Amino acid sequence: GDLEDFFTAAADALSRGGLLALSAEHQNLDLEKELFEQNPEYSSICDRKGWRLTKTGRYTHCKDYFEKVNQATGGRFRVVLIEQMTPRWFRGQPVDGLGVVLLKIK
């Protein structure tokens, strides 16, 4: 979901130079493309809020969402790393995810 409060709390808790590492499920851009092809008026979540709640009750996030939310909360971090990874498995299948590392700079 929305990570603005989380980013603010993490920035308040960390000293300058501190690291914040997290994993998130990645919004499947192939699914976004398929939905757009089915309905040309479909608006990508990556163009709107940057995250969505899935049918499984879990949130997915777009890759650029982390920089957007950082800027929206005062730019107190520098994104050190955003890398594709598998944060978990679901019914024997890997779930697309992102590993994110941020450095507190302010």
CSV table of N, CA, C and O in Angstrom, one decimal:
chain,number,residue,atom,x,y,z
A,1,GLY,N,0.8,-1.2,0.0
A,1,GLY,CA,0.0,0.0,0.0
A,1,GLY,C,0.9,1.3,0.0
A,1,GLY,O,2.0,1.3,-0.4
A,2,ASP,N,0.3,2.3,0.4
A,2,ASP,CA,0.9,3.6,0.5
A,2,ASP,C,2.0,3.6,1.5
A,2,ASP,O,1.8,3.2,2.7
A,3,LEU,N,3.2,3.9,1.1
A,3,LEU,CA,4.4,3.9,2.0
A,3,LEU,C,4.9,5.2,2.6
A,3,LEU,O,5.9,5.3,3.2
A,4,GLU,N,4.1,6.3,2.4
A,4,GLU,CA,4.5,7.6,2.8
A,4,GLU,C,4.7,7.6,4.3
A,4,GLU,O,5.8,8.1,4.8
A,5,ASP,N,3.8,7.1,5.1
A,5,ASP,CA,3.9,7.1,6.6
A,5,ASP,C,5.1,6.3,7.0
A,5,ASP,O,5.9,6.6,7.9
A,6,PHE,N,5.3,5.2,6.3
A,6,PHE,CA,6.5,4.3,6.6
A,6,PHE,C,7.8,5.0,6.3
A,6,PHE,O,8.7,4.9,7.2
A,7,PHE,N,7.9,5.7,5.2
A,7,PHE,CA,9.1,6.4,4.9
A,7,PHE,C,9.4,7.5,5.9
A,7,PHE,O,10.5,7.7,6.3
A,8,THR,N,8.4,8.2,6.3
A,8,THR,CA,8.5,9.3,7.3
A,8,THR,C,9.0,8.7,8.6
A,8,THR,O,9.9,9.2,9.2
A,9,ALA,N,8.4,7.6,9.1
A,9,ALA,CA,8.7,7.0,10.3
A,9,ALA,C,10.2,6.5,10.3
A,9,ALA,O,10.9,6.6,11.2
A,10,ALA,N,10.5,5.8,9.2
A,10,ALA,CA,11.9,5.3,9.0
A,10,ALA,C,12.9,6.4,9.0
A,10,ALA,O,14.0,6.3,9.7
A,11,ALA,N,12.6,7.5,8.3
A,11,ALA,CA,13.6,8.6,8.3
A,11,ALA,C,13.7,9.3,9.6
A,11,ALA,O,14.8,9.7,10.0
A,12,ASP,N,12.6,9.3,10.4
A,12,ASP,CA,12.7,9.9,11.8
A,12,ASP,C,13.5,9.0,12.7
A,12,ASP,O,14.2,9.5,13.6
A,13,ALA,N,13.4,7.7,12.5
A,13,ALA,CA,14.1,6.7,13.4
A,13,ALA,C,15.6,6.6,13.1
A,13,ALA,O,16.3,6.3,14.0
A,14,LEU,N,15.9,6.7,11.8
A,14,LEU,CA,17.3,6.5,11.4
A,14,LEU,C,18.2,7.7,11.6
A,14,LEU,O,17.7,8.8,11.3
A,15,SER,N,19.4,7.5,11.9
A,15,SER,CA,20.4,8.6,11.9
A,15,SER,C,20.9,8.8,10.4
A,15,SER,O,20.8,7.8,9.6
A,16,ARG,N,21.5,9.9,10.1
A,16,ARG,CA,22.1,10.2,8.8
A,16,ARG,C,23.1,9.1,8.6
A,16,ARG,O,23.9,8.8,9.5
A,17,GLY,N,23.1,8.5,7.4
A,17,GLY,CA,24.0,7.4,7.1
A,17,GLY,C,23.4,6.0,7.3
A,17,GLY,O,24.0,5.0,7.0
A,18,GLY,N,22.2,6.0,8.0
A,18,GLY,CA,21.6,4.7,8.2
A,18,GLY,C,21.0,4.1,7.0
A,18,GLY,O,20.7,4.8,6.0
A,19,LEU,N,20.8,2.8,7.0
A,19,LEU,CA,20.3,2.1,5.8
A,19,LEU,C,18.9,1.5,6.1
A,19,LEU,O,18.7,1.1,7.2
A,20,LEU,N,18.1,1.6,5.1
A,20,LEU,CA,16.8,1.0,5.2
A,20,LEU,C,16.7,0.0,4.1
A,20,LEU,O,16.9,0.3,2.9
A,21,ALA,N,16.4,-1.3,4.4
A,21,ALA,CA,16.3,-2.3,3.4
A,21,ALA,C,14.9,-3.0,3.5
A,21,ALA,O,14.4,-3.2,4.6
A,22,LEU,N,14.3,-3.2,2.3
A,22,LEU,CA,13.0,-3.8,2.3
A,22,LEU,C,12.8,-4.6,1.1
A,22,LEU,O,13.5,-4.4,0.1
A,23,SER,N,11.8,-5.5,1.1
A,23,SER,CA,11.4,-6.2,-0.1
A,23,SER,C,9.9,-5.9,-0.4
A,23,SER,O,9.2,-5.6,0.6
A,24,ALA,N,9.6,-5.9,-1.6
A,24,ALA,CA,8.2,-5.7,-2.0
A,24,ALA,C,7.8,-6.5,-3.2
A,24,ALA,O,8.7,-6.8,-4.0
A,25,GLU,N,6.6,-6.9,-3.3
A,25,GLU,CA,6.1,-7.5,-4.5
A,25,GLU,C,6.1,-6.5,-5.6
A,25,GLU,O,5.7,-5.4,-5.4
A,26,HIS,N,6.5,-6.9,-6.8
A,26,HIS,CA,6.6,-6.0,-7.9
A,26,HIS,C,5.4,-6.1,-8.8
A,26,HIS,O,4.9,-7.2,-9.1
A,27,GLN,N,4.9,-4.9,-9.2
A,27,GLN,CA,3.7,-4.9,-10.1
A,27,GLN,C,4.1,-5.5,-11.4
A,27,GLN,O,5.1,-5.0,-12.0
A,28,ASN,N,3.4,-6.5,-11.9
A,28,ASN,CA,3.7,-7.2,-13.1
A,28,ASN,C,3.3,-6.3,-14.3
A,28,ASN,O,2.2,-6.1,-14.6
A,29,LEU,N,4.3,-5.8,-15.0
A,29,LEU,CA,4.1,-4.9,-16.1
A,29,LEU,C,3.5,-5.6,-17.3
A,29,LEU,O,2.8,-5.0,-18.1
A,30,ASP,N,3.7,-6.9,-17.4
A,30,ASP,CA,3.0,-7.7,-18.5
A,30,ASP,C,1.5,-7.7,-18.3
A,30,ASP,O,0.8,-7.6,-19.2
A,31,LEU,N,1.1,-7.9,-17.0
A,31,LEU,CA,-0.3,-7.8,-16.7
A,31,LEU,C,-0.9,-6.5,-17.0
A,31,LEU,O,-2.0,-6.3,-17.6
A,32,GLU,N,-0.1,-5.4,-16.7
A,32,GLU,CA,-0.6,-4.1,-17.0
A,32,GLU,C,-0.8,-3.9,-18.5
A,32,GLU,O,-1.8,-3.3,-18.9
A,33,LYS,N,0.1,-4.4,-19.3
A,33,LYS,CA,0.0,-4.3,-20.8
A,33,LYS,C,-1.2,-5.1,-21.2
A,33,LYS,O,-2.0,-4.6,-22.1
A,34,GLU,N,-1.4,-6.3,-20.7
A,34,GLU,CA,-2.6,-7.1,-21.1
A,34,GLU,C,-3.9,-6.4,-20.7
A,34,GLU,O,-4.8,-6.3,-21.6
A,35,LEU,N,-4.0,-5.8,-19.6
A,35,LEU,CA,-5.2,-5.0,-19.2
A,35,LEU,C,-5.4,-3.8,-20.1
A,35,LEU,O,-6.6,-3.6,-20.5
A,36,PHE,N,-4.4,-3.2,-20.5
A,36,PHE,CA,-4.5,-2.0,-21.4
A,36,PHE,C,-5.0,-2.5,-22.8
A,36,PHE,O,-5.8,-1.8,-23.4
A,37,GLU,N,-4.4,-3.6,-23.2
A,37,GLU,CA,-4.8,-4.1,-24.6
A,37,GLU,C,-6.3,-4.5,-24.5
A,37,GLU,O,-7.0,-4.4,-25.5
A,38,GLN,N,-6.8,-5.0,-23.4
A,38,GLN,CA,-8.2,-5.4,-23.3
A,38,GLN,C,-9.1,-4.2,-23.2
A,38,GLN,O,-10.3,-4.2,-23.6
A,39,ASN,N,-8.6,-3.1,-22.6
A,39,ASN,CA,-9.4,-1.9,-22.4
A,39,ASN,C,-8.4,-0.7,-22.6
A,39,ASN,O,-7.7,-0.3,-21.6
A,40,PRO,N,-8.4,0.0,-23.8
A,40,PRO,CA,-7.5,1.1,-24.0
A,40,PRO,C,-7.6,2.3,-23.0
A,40,PRO,O,-6.7,3.1,-22.9
A,41,GLU,N,-8.7,2.3,-22.3
A,41,GLU,CA,-8.9,3.4,-21.3
A,41,GLU,C,-8.4,3.0,-20.0
A,41,GLU,O,-8.4,3.8,-19.0
A,42,TYR,N,-7.8,1.8,-19.9
A,42,TYR,CA,-7.2,1.4,-18.6
A,42,TYR,C,-6.1,2.3,-18.3
A,42,TYR,O,-5.2,2.6,-19.1
A,43,SER,N,-6.0,2.7,-17.0
A,43,SER,CA,-4.9,3.6,-16.6
A,43,SER,C,-4.0,2.8,-15.7
A,43,SER,O,-4.4,2.2,-14.7
A,44,SER,N,-2.8,2.7,-16.0
A,44,SER,CA,-1.8,1.9,-15.3
A,44,SER,C,-1.6,2.4,-13.9
A,44,SER,O,-1.6,3.6,-13.7
A,45,ILE,N,-1.5,1.5,-12.9
A,45,ILE,CA,-1.2,1.9,-11.6
A,45,ILE,C,0.1,2.6,-11.5
A,45,ILE,O,0.3,3.5,-10.6
A,46,CYS,N,1.0,2.3,-12.4
A,46,CYS,CA,2.3,2.9,-12.3
A,46,CYS,C,2.2,4.4,-12.7
A,46,CYS,O,3.1,5.2,-12.4
A,47,ASP,N,1.2,4.7,-13.5
A,47,ASP,CA,1.0,6.1,-13.9
A,47,ASP,C,0.2,6.9,-12.8
A,47,ASP,O,0.2,8.1,-12.8
A,48,ARG,N,-0.5,6.1,-12.0
A,48,ARG,CA,-1.4,6.8,-11.0
A,48,ARG,C,-0.7,6.7,-9.6
A,48,ARG,O,0.2,7.4,-9.4
A,49,LYS,N,-1.1,5.8,-8.8
A,49,LYS,CA,-0.6,5.8,-7.4
A,49,LYS,C,0.7,5.0,-7.2
A,49,LYS,O,1.4,5.2,-6.2
A,50,GLY,N,1.0,4.1,-8.0
A,50,GLY,CA,2.3,3.3,-7.9
A,50,GLY,C,2.2,2.0,-7.2
A,50,GLY,O,3.2,1.3,-7.0
A,51,TRP,N,1.0,1.7,-6.7
A,51,TRP,CA,0.8,0.4,-6.0
A,51,TRP,C,-0.6,0.0,-6.1
A,51,TRP,O,-1.5,0.8,-6.5
A,52,ARG,N,-0.9,-1.3,-5.8
A,52,ARG,CA,-2.3,-1.8,-5.8
A,52,ARG,C,-2.4,-3.0,-4.9
A,52,ARG,O,-1.4,-3.7,-4.6
A,53,LEU,N,-3.6,-3.3,-4.5
A,53,LEU,CA,-4.0,-4.4,-3.7
A,53,LEU,C,-4.4,-5.5,-4.7
A,53,LEU,O,-5.3,-5.3,-5.5
A,54,THR,N,-3.8,-6.7,-4.6
A,54,THR,CA,-4.1,-7.8,-5.5
A,54,THR,C,-5.2,-8.7,-5.0
A,54,THR,O,-5.7,-8.5,-3.8
A,55,LYS,N,-5.7,-9.6,-5.8
A,55,LYS,CA,-6.7,-10.5,-5.4
A,55,LYS,C,-6.3,-11.4,-4.3
A,55,LYS,O,-7.2,-11.9,-3.5
A,56,THR,N,-5.0,-11.6,-4.1
A,56,THR,CA,-4.5,-12.4,-2.9
A,56,THR,C,-4.5,-11.6,-1.6
A,56,THR,O,-4.1,-12.2,-0.6
A,57,GLY,N,-4.8,-10.3,-1.7
A,57,GLY,CA,-4.8,-9.5,-0.5
A,57,GLY,C,-3.4,-9.0,-0.2
A,57,GLY,O,-3.2,-8.4,0.9
A,58,ARG,N,-2.5,-9.0,-1.1
A,58,ARG,CA,-1.2,-8.5,-0.9
A,58,ARG,C,-1.0,-7.3,-1.9
A,58,ARG,O,-1.7,-7.1,-2.9
A,59,TYR,N,-0.1,-6.4,-1.5
A,59,TYR,CA,0.2,-5.2,-2.3
A,59,TYR,C,1.3,-5.4,-3.2
A,59,TYR,O,2.3,-6.2,-2.9
A,60,THR,N,1.2,-4.8,-4.4
A,60,THR,CA,2.4,-4.8,-5.3
A,60,THR,C,2.7,-3.3,-5.6
A,60,THR,O,1.9,-2.4,-5.5
A,61,HIS,N,4.0,-3.1,-5.9
A,61,HIS,CA,4.5,-1.7,-6.1
A,61,HIS,C,5.3,-1.7,-7.4
A,61,HIS,O,5.9,-2.6,-7.8
A,62,CYS,N,5.2,-0.5,-8.1
A,62,CYS,CA,6.0,-0.3,-9.3
A,62,CYS,C,7.4,0.2,-8.8
A,62,CYS,O,7.6,0.7,-7.8
A,63,LYS,N,8.3,-0.1,-9.7
A,63,LYS,CA,9.7,0.1,-9.4
A,63,LYS,C,10.0,1.6,-9.1
A,63,LYS,O,10.7,1.9,-8.1
A,64,ASP,N,9.4,2.5,-9.8
A,64,ASP,CA,9.7,3.9,-9.6
A,64,ASP,C,8.9,4.5,-8.4
A,64,ASP,O,9.2,5.7,-8.0
A,65,TYR,N,8.0,3.8,-7.8
A,65,TYR,CA,7.2,4.3,-6.7
A,65,TYR,C,8.1,4.6,-5.5
A,65,TYR,O,7.9,5.6,-4.8
A,66,PHE,N,9.2,3.9,-5.3
A,66,PHE,CA,10.0,4.2,-4.1
A,66,PHE,C,10.7,5.5,-4.2
A,66,PHE,O,10.8,6.2,-3.2
A,67,GLU,N,11.2,5.9,-5.4
A,67,GLU,CA,11.8,7.2,-5.5
A,67,GLU,C,10.7,8.3,-5.4
A,67,GLU,O,10.9,9.4,-4.8
A,68,LYS,N,9.5,8.0,-6.0
A,68,LYS,CA,8.4,9.0,-5.9
A,68,LYS,C,8.0,9.3,-4.4
A,68,LYS,O,7.8,10.4,-4.0
A,69,VAL,N,7.8,8.2,-3.7
A,69,VAL,CA,7.4,8.4,-2.3
A,69,VAL,C,8.5,9.0,-1.4
A,69,VAL,O,8.3,9.8,-0.5
A,70,ASN,N,9.8,8.7,-1.8
A,70,ASN,CA,10.9,9.4,-1.1
A,70,ASN,C,10.8,10.9,-1.3
A,70,ASN,O,11.0,11.7,-0.4
A,71,GLN,N,10.6,11.3,-2.6
A,71,GLN,CA,10.6,12.7,-2.9
A,71,GLN,C,9.3,13.4,-2.2
A,71,GLN,O,9.4,14.5,-1.7
A,72,ALA,N,8.2,12.7,-2.2
A,72,ALA,CA,7.0,13.2,-1.6
A,72,ALA,C,7.1,13.4,0.0
A,72,ALA,O,6.4,14.1,0.6
A,73,THR,N,8.1,12.6,0.6
A,73,THR,CA,8.3,12.7,2.0
A,73,THR,C,9.6,13.5,2.4
A,73,THR,O,10.1,13.3,3.5
A,74,GLY,N,10.0,14.3,1.5
A,74,GLY,CA,11.1,15.2,1.8
A,74,GLY,C,12.5,14.8,1.2
A,74,GLY,O,13.5,15.5,1.5
A,75,GLY,N,12.6,13.7,0.5
A,75,GLY,CA,13.8,13.3,-0.1
A,75,GLY,C,14.9,13.0,0.9
A,75,GLY,O,16.1,13.4,0.7
A,76,ARG,N,14.5,12.4,2.0
A,76,ARG,CA,15.5,12.2,3.1
A,76,ARG,C,16.4,11.0,2.9
A,76,ARG,O,17.3,10.7,3.6
A,77,PHE,N,16.1,10.2,1.8
A,77,PHE,CA,16.9,9.0,1.5
A,77,PHE,C,17.4,9.2,0.1
A,77,PHE,O,16.9,9.9,-0.7
A,78,ARG,N,18.5,8.4,-0.2
A,78,ARG,CA,19.0,8.2,-1.5
A,78,ARG,C,18.8,6.7,-1.8
A,78,ARG,O,19.1,5.8,-1.0
A,79,VAL,N,18.2,6.4,-3.0
A,79,VAL,CA,18.0,5.0,-3.4
A,79,VAL,C,19.4,4.5,-3.8
A,79,VAL,O,20.0,5.0,-4.7
A,80,VAL,N,19.8,3.5,-3.0
A,80,VAL,CA,21.1,2.8,-3.3
A,80,VAL,C,21.0,1.7,-4.3
A,80,VAL,O,21.8,1.4,-5.1
A,81,LEU,N,19.9,0.9,-4.1
A,81,LEU,CA,19.7,-0.3,-4.9
A,81,LEU,C,18.2,-0.6,-5.0
A,81,LEU,O,17.4,-0.5,-4.1
A,82,ILE,N,17.8,-0.9,-6.2
A,82,ILE,CA,16.5,-1.5,-6.5
A,82,ILE,C,16.8,-2.6,-7.5
A,82,ILE,O,17.2,-2.4,-8.6
A,83,GLU,N,16.5,-3.9,-7.0
A,83,GLU,CA,16.9,-5.0,-7.8
A,83,GLU,C,15.7,-6.0,-7.8
A,83,GLU,O,15.1,-6.3,-6.8
A,84,GLN,N,15.5,-6.7,-8.9
A,84,GLN,CA,14.5,-7.7,-9.0
A,84,GLN,C,14.9,-8.9,-8.2
A,84,GLN,O,16.1,-9.2,-8.1
A,85,MET,N,14.0,-9.5,-7.5
A,85,MET,CA,14.2,-10.6,-6.6
A,85,MET,C,12.9,-11.4,-6.4
A,85,MET,O,11.9,-11.0,-6.9
A,86,THR,N,13.0,-12.5,-5.7
A,86,THR,CA,11.9,-13.3,-5.3
A,86,THR,C,11.7,-13.2,-3.8
A,86,THR,O,12.4,-13.9,-3.1
A,87,PRO,N,10.8,-12.4,-3.3
A,87,PRO,CA,10.6,-12.3,-1.9
A,87,PRO,C,9.9,-13.4,-1.2
A,87,PRO,O,10.0,-13.7,0.0
A,88,ARG,N,9.1,-14.2,-2.0
A,88,ARG,CA,8.4,-15.3,-1.5
A,88,ARG,C,7.9,-16.2,-2.6
A,88,ARG,O,8.0,-15.9,-3.8
A,89,TRP,N,7.4,-17.4,-2.3
A,89,TRP,CA,6.8,-18.3,-3.2
A,89,TRP,C,5.3,-18.4,-2.9
A,89,TRP,O,4.9,-18.3,-1.8
A,90,PHE,N,4.5,-18.6,-4.0
A,90,PHE,CA,3.1,-18.8,-3.8
A,90,PHE,C,2.6,-19.9,-4.6
A,90,PHE,O,2.8,-20.0,-5.8
A,91,ARG,N,2.1,-21.0,-3.9
A,91,ARG,CA,1.7,-22.2,-4.6
A,91,ARG,C,2.7,-22.8,-5.5
A,91,ARG,O,2.5,-23.2,-6.6
A,92,GLY,N,3.9,-22.8,-5.0
A,92,GLY,CA,5.1,-23.4,-5.7
A,92,GLY,C,5.7,-22.6,-6.8
A,92,GLY,O,6.6,-23.0,-7.5
A,93,GLN,N,5.2,-21.3,-6.9
A,93,GLN,CA,5.7,-20.4,-8.0
A,93,GLN,C,6.4,-19.2,-7.3
A,93,GLN,O,5.9,-18.7,-6.4
A,94,PRO,N,7.5,-18.8,-7.9
A,94,PRO,CA,8.2,-17.5,-7.4
A,94,PRO,C,7.3,-16.3,-7.7
A,94,PRO,O,6.6,-16.2,-8.7
A,95,VAL,N,7.3,-15.4,-6.7
A,95,VAL,CA,6.6,-14.1,-6.8
A,95,VAL,C,7.6,-13.1,-7.2
A,95,VAL,O,8.6,-13.0,-6.6
A,96,ASP,N,7.2,-12.3,-8.3
A,96,ASP,CA,8.1,-11.2,-8.7
A,96,ASP,C,8.2,-10.2,-7.6
A,96,ASP,O,7.2,-9.8,-7.0
A,97,GLY,N,9.4,-9.7,-7.3
A,97,GLY,CA,9.6,-8.8,-6.3
A,97,GLY,C,10.8,-7.9,-6.5
A,97,GLY,O,11.5,-8.0,-7.5
A,98,LEU,N,10.9,-6.9,-5.6
A,98,LEU,CA,12.0,-6.0,-5.6
A,98,LEU,C,12.7,-5.9,-4.3
A,98,LEU,O,12.0,-6.0,-3.2
A,99,GLY,N,14.0,-5.9,-4.3
A,99,GLY,CA,14.8,-5.6,-3.1
A,99,GLY,C,15.2,-4.2,-3.2
A,99,GLY,O,15.7,-3.7,-4.2
A,100,VAL,N,15.0,-3.4,-2.1
A,100,VAL,CA,15.2,-2.0,-2.1
A,100,VAL,C,16.1,-1.6,-0.9
A,100,VAL,O,15.8,-2.0,0.2
A,101,VAL,N,17.1,-0.8,-1.2
A,101,VAL,CA,18.0,-0.4,-0.2
A,101,VAL,C,18.1,1.2,-0.3
A,101,VAL,O,18.4,1.7,-1.4
A,102,LEU,N,17.9,1.9,0.8
A,102,LEU,CA,17.9,3.3,0.8
A,102,LEU,C,18.9,3.8,1.9
A,102,LEU,O,19.0,3.2,3.0
A,103,LEU,N,19.6,4.9,1.6
A,103,LEU,CA,20.5,5.5,2.5
A,103,LEU,C,19.9,6.8,3.0
A,103,LEU,O,19.5,7.7,2.2
A,104,LYS,N,19.9,7.0,4.4
A,104,LYS,CA,19.4,8.2,4.9
A,104,LYS,C,20.4,9.3,4.7
A,104,LYS,O,21.6,9.2,5.2
A,105,ILE,N,20.0,10.4,4.0
A,105,ILE,CA,21.0,11.5,3.7
A,105,ILE,C,20.6,12.8,4.4
A,105,ILE,O,21.5,13.7,4.5
A,106,LYS,N,19.4,12.9,4.9
A,106,LYS,CA,19.0,14.2,5.6
A,106,LYS,C,18.5,13.8,6.9
A,106,LYS,O,17.7,12.9,7.1
